[in-house]
PDB file of C-alpha atoms in Angstrom:
ATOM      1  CA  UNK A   1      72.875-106.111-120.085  1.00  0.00           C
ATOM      2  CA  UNK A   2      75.542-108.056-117.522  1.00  0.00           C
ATOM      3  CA  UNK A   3      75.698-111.371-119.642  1.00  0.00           C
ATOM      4  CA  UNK A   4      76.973-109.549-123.005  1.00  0.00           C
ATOM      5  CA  UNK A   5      78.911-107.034-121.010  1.00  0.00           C
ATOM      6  CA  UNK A   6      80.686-110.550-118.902  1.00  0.00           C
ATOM      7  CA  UNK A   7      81.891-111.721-122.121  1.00  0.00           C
ATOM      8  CA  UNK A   8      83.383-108.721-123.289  1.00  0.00           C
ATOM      9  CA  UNK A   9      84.943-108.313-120.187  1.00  0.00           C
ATOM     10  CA  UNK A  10      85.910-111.560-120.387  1.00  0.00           C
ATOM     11  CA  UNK A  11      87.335-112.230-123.714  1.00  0.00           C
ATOM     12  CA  UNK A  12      89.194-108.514-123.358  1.00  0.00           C
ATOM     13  CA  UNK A  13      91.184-110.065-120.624  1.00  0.00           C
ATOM     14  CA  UNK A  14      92.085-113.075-122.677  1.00  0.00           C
ATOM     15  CA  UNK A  15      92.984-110.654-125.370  1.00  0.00           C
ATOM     16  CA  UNK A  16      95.244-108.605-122.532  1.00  0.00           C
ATOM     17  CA  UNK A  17      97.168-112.551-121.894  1.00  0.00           C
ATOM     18  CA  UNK A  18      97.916-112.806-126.037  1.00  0.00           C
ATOM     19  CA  UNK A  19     101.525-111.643-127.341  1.00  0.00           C
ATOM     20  CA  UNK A  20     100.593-108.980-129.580  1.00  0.00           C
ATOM     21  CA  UNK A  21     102.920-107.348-131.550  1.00  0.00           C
ATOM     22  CA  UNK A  22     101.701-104.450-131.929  1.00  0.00           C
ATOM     23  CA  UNK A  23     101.123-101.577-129.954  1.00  0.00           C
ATOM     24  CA  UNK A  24      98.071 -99.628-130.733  1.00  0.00           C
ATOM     25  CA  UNK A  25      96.425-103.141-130.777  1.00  0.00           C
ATOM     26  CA  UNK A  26      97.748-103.373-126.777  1.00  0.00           C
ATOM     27  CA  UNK A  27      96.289 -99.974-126.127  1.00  0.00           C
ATOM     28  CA  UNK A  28      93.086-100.434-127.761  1.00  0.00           C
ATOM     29  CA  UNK A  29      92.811-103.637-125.976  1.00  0.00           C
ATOM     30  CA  UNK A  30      93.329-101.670-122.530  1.00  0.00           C
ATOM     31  CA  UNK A  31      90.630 -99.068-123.354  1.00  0.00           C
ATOM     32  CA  UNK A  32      88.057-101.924-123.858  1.00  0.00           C
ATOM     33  CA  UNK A  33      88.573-103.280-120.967  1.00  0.00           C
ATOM     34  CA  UNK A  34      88.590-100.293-118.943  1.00  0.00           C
ATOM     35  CA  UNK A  35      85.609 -99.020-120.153  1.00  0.00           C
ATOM     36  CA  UNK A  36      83.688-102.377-119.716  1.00  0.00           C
ATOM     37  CA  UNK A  37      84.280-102.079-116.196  1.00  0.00           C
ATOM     38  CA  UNK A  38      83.206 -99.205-116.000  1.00  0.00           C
ATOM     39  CA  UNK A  39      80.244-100.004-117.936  1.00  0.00           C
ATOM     40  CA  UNK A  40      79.579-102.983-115.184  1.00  0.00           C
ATOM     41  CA  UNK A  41      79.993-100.706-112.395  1.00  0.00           C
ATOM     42  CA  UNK A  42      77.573 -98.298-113.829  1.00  0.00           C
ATOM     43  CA  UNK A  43      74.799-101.256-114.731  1.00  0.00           C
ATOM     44  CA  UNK A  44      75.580-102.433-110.945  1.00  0.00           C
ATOM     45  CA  UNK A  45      74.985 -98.996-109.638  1.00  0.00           C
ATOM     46  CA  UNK A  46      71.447 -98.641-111.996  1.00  0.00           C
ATOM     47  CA  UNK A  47      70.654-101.866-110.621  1.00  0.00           C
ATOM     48  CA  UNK A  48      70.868-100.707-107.158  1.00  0.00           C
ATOM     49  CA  UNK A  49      69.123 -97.360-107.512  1.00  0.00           C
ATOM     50  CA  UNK A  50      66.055 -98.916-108.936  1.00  0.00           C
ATOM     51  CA  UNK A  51      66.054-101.030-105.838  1.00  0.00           C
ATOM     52  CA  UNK A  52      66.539 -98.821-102.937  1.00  0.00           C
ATOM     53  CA  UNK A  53      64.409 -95.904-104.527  1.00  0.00           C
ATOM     54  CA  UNK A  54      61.341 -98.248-104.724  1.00  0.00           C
ATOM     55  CA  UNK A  55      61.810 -99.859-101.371  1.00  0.00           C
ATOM     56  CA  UNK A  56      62.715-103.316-103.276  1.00  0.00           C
ATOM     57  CA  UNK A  57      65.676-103.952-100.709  1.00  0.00           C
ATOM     58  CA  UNK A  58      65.751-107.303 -98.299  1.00  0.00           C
ATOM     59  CA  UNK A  59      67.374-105.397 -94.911  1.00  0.00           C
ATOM     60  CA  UNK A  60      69.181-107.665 -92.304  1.00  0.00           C
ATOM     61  CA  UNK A  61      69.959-105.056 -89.453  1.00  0.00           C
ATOM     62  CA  UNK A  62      71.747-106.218 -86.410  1.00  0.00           C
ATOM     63  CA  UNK A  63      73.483-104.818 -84.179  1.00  0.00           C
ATOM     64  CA  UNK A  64      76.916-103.056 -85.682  1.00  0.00           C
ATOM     65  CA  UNK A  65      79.954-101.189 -84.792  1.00  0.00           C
ATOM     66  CA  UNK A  66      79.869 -98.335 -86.790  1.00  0.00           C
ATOM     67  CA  UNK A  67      83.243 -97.275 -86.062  1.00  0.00           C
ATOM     68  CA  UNK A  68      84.905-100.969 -87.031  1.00  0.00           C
ATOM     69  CA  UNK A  69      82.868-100.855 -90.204  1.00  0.00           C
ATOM     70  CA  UNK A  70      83.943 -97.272 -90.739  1.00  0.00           C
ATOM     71  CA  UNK A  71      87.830 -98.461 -90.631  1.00  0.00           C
ATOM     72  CA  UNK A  72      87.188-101.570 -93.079  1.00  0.00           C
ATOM     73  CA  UNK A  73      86.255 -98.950 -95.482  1.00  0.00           C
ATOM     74  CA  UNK A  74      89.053 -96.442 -94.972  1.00  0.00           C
ATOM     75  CA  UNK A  75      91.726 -99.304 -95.326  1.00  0.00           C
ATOM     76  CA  UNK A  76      90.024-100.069 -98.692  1.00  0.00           C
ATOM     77  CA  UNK A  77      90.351 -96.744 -99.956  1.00  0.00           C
ATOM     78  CA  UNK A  78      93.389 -95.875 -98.384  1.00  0.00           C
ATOM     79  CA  UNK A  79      96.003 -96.432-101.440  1.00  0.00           C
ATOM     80  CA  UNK A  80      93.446 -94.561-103.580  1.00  0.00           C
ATOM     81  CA  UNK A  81      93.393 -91.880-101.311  1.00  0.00           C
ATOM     82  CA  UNK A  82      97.247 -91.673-101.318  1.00  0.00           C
ATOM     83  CA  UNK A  83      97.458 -91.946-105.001  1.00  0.00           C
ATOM     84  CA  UNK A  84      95.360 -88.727-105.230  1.00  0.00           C
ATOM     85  CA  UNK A  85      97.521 -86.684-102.743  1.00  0.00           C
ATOM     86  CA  UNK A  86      94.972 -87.119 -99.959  1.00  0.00           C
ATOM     87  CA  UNK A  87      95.231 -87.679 -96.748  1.00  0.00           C
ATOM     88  CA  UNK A  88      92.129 -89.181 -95.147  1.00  0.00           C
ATOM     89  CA  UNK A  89      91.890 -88.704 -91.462  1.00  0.00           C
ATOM     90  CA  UNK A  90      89.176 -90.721 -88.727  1.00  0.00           C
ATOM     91  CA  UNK A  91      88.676 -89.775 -85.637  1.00  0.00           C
ATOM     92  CA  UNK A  92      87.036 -92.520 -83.061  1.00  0.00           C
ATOM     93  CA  UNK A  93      84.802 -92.202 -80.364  1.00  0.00           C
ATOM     94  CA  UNK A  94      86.117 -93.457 -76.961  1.00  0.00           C
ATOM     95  CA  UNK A  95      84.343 -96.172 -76.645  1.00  0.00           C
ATOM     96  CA  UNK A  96      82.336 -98.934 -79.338  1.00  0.00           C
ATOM     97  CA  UNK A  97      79.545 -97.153 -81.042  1.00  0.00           C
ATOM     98  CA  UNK A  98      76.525 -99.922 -82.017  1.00  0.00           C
ATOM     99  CA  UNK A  99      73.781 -99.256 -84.590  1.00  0.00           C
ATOM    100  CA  UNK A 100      70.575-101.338 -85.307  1.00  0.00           C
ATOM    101  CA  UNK A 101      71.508-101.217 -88.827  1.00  0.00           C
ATOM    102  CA  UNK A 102      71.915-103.757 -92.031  1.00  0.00           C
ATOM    103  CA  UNK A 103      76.136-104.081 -92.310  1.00  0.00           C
ATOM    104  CA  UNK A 104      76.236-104.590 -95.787  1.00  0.00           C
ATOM    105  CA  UNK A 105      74.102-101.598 -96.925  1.00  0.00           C
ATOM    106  CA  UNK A 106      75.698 -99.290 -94.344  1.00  0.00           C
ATOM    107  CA  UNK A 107      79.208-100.509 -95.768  1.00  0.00           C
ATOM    108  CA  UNK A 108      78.006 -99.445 -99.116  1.00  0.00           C
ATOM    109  CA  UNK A 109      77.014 -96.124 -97.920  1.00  0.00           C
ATOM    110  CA  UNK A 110      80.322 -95.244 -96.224  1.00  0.00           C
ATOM    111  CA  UNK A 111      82.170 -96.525 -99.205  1.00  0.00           C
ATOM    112  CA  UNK A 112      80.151 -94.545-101.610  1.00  0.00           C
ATOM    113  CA  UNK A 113      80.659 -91.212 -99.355  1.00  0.00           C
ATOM    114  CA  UNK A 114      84.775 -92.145 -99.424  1.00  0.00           C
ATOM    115  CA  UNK A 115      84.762 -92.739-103.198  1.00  0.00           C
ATOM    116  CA  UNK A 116      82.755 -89.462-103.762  1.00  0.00           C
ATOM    117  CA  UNK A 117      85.385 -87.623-101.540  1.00  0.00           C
ATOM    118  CA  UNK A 118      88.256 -89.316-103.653  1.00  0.00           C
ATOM    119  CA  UNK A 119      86.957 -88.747-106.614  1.00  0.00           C
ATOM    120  CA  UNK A 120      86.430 -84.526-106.340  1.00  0.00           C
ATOM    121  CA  UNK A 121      88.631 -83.473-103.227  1.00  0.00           C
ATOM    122  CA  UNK A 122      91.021 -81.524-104.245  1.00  0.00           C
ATOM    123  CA  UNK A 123      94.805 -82.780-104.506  1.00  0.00           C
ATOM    124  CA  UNK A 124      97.238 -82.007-101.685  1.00  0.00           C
ATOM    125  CA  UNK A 125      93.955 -81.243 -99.035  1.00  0.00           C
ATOM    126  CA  UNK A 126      92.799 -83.511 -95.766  1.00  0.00           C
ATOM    127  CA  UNK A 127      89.213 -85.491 -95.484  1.00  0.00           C
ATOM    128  CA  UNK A 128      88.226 -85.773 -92.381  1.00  0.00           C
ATOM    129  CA  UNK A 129      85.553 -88.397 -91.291  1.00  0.00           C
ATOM    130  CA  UNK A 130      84.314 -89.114 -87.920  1.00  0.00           C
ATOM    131  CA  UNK A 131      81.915 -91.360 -85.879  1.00  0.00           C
ATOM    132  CA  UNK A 132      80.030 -89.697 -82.833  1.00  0.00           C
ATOM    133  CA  UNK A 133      76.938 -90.609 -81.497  1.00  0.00           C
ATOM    134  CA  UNK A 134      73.501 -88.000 -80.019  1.00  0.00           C
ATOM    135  CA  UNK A 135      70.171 -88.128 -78.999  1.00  0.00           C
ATOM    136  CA  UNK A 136      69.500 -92.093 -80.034  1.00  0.00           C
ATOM    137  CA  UNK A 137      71.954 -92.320 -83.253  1.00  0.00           C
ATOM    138  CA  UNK A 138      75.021 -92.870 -84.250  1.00  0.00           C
ATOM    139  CA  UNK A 139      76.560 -90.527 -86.610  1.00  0.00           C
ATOM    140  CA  UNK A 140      79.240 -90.771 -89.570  1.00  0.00           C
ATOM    141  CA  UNK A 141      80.283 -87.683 -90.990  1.00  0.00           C
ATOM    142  CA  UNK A 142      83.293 -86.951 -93.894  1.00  0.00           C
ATOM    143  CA  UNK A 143      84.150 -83.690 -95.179  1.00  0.00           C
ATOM    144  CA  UNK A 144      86.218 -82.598 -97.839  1.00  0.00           C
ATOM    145  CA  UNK A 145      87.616 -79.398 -99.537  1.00  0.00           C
ATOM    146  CA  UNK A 146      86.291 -79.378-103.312  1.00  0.00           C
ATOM    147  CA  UNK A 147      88.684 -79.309-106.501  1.00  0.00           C
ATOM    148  CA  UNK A 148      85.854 -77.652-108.378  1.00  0.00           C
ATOM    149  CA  UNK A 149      83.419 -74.965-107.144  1.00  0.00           C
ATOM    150  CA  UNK A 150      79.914 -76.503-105.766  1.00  0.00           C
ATOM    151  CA  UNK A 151      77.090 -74.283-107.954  1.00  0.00           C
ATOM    152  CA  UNK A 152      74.691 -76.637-106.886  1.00  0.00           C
ATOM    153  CA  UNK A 153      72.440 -77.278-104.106  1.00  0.00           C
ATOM    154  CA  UNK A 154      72.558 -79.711-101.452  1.00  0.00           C
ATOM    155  CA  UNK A 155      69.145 -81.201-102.604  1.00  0.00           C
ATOM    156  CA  UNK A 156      70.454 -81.433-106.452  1.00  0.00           C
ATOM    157  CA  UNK A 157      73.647 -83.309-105.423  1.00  0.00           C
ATOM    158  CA  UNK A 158      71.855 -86.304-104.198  1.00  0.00           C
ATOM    159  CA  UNK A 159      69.017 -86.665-107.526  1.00  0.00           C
ATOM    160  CA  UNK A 160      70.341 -89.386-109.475  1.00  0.00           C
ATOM    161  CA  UNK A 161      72.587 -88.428-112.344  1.00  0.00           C
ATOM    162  CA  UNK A 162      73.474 -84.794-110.825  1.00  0.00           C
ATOM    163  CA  UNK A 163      76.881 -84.162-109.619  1.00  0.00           C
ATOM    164  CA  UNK A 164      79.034 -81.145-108.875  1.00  0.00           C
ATOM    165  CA  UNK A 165      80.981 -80.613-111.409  1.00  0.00           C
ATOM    166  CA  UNK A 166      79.546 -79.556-114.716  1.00  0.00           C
ATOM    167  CA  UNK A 167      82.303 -80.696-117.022  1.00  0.00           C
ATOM    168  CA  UNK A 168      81.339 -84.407-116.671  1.00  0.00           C
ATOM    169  CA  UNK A 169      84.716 -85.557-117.723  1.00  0.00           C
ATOM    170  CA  UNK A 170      84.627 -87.392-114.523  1.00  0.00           C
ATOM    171  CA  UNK A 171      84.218 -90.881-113.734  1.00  0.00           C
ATOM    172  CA  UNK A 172      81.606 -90.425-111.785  1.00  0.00           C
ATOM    173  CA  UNK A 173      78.374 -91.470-112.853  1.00  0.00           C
ATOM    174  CA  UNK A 174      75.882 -88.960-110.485  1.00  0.00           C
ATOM    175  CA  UNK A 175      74.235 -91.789-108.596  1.00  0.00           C
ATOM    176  CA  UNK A 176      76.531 -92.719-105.237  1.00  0.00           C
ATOM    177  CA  UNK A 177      74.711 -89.644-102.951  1.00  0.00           C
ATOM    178  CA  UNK A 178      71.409 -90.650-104.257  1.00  0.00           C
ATOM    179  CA  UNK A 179      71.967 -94.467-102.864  1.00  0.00           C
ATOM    180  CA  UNK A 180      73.470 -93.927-100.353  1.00  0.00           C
ATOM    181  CA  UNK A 181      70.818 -91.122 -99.257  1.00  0.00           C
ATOM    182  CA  UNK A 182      67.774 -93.722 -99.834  1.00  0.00           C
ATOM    183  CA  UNK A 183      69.616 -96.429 -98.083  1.00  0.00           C
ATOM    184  CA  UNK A 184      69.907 -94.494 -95.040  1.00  0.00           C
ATOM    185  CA  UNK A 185      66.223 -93.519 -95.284  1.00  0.00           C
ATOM    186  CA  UNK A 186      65.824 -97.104 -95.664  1.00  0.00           C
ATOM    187  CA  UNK A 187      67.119 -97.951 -92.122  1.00  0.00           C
ATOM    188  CA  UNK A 188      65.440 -95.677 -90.538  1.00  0.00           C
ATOM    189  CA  UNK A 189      68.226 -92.706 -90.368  1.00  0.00           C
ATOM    190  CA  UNK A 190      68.898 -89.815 -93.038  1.00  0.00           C
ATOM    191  CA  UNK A 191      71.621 -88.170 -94.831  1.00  0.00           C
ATOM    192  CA  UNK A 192      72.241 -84.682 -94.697  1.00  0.00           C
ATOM    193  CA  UNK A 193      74.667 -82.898 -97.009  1.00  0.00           C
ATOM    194  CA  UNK A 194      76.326 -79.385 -96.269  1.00  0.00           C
ATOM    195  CA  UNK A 195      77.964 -76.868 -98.268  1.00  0.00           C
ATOM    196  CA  UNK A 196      79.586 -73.618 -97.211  1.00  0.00           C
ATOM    197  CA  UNK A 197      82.062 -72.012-100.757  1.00  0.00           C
ATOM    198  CA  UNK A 198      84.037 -75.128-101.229  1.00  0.00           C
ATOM    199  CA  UNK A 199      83.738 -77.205 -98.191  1.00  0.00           C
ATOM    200  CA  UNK A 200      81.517 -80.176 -98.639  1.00  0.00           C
ATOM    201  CA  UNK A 201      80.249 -82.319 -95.290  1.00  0.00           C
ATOM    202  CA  UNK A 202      77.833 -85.049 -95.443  1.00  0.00           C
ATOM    203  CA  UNK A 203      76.225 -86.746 -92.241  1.00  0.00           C
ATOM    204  CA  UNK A 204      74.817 -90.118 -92.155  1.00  0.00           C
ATOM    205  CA  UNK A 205      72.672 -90.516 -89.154  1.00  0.00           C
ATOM    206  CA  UNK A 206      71.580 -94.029 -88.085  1.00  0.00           C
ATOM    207  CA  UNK A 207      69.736 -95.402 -84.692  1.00  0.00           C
ATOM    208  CA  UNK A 208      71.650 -96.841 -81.927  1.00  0.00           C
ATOM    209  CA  UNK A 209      71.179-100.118 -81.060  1.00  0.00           C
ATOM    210  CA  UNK A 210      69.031-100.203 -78.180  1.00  0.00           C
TER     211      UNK A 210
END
């Protein structure tokens, strides 16, 4: 599936560098390319569910500041988050918060959880995400107001495939909560999603480094 997919990804770009004359061609051009991508992130995000949900994932936990990984992933969402009318606000704790914890995994779960909330908060509203630590772990929670109502239970939300809004004319692809819910089981922590009419708040909970 990735080595056809690279080449039409591929020669769609070189098509994007020709002078064409023509318009529609320009366009149609644009659509295959956008749609490839999307077609690689969905593959990449398959690829990654199998893994995690069958336990086939190498971990390499060390000790990590949750809060300085929380703030590489709110700078790289940041513009999006501003291009969607959203304002994403962190709060800190007062002083470094370490978890025994693999970095790259837990970067992907943060960065799945501030994608989701990009993707169906709705416009003009505040996230708010927080680290905080209790009883052993270290916590990371974001919460959002929804742009569509939430008809579904916490439980469904994080089955692979299954999102919140039935419409599916989103480009979500159902399958973020779901990895990043196994990867936290992974490590040792869980993920707990909460929703009261059209607030939506999901903790990660991982162990403190000890």
């Amino acid at each position: 599936l990735k080595t056809p997919l690279t080449s039409l990804i591929s020669y769609s770009e070189l098509l994007s560098d020709c002078h064409i004359d023509n318009e529609d061609a320009e366009k149609y051009i644009s659509v295959i390319n956008q749609q490839s991508q999307k077609l690689k992130i969905l593959i990449e995000d398959l690829i990654e569910a199998s893994k995690v949900s069958t336990g086939n994932v190498t971990l390499n936990k060390t000790p990590i500041n949750l809060s300085e990984l929380a703030v590489q992933a709110i700078v790289e969402f940041s513009s999006d988050f501003e291009k969607n009318n959203l304002e994403l606000k962190f709060t800190e704790p007062d002083k470094p918060l370490t978890v025994f914890a693999d970095g790259t995994k837990t970067y992907r779960i943060i960065s799945n959880l501030l994608n989701n909330a990009k993707k169906y908060s709705a416009p003009n509203t505040s996230v708010y995400s927080s680290i905080s630590e209790s009883d052993g772990f270290g916590f990371f929670e974001i919460k959002n107001v929804s742009k569509d109502p939430l008809n579904i239970s916490p439980d469904e939300l994080t089955e692979r495939f299954v999102r919140g809004d039935e419409s599916r004319t989103n480009e979500g692809n159902g399958l973020g909560l779901a990895i990043a819910k196994d990867l936290c089981n992974l490590q040792g922590g869980s993920m707990n999603i909460s929703i009261d009419g059209d607030l939506f708040k999901v903790t990660v909970k991982l162990p403190l480094n000890k």
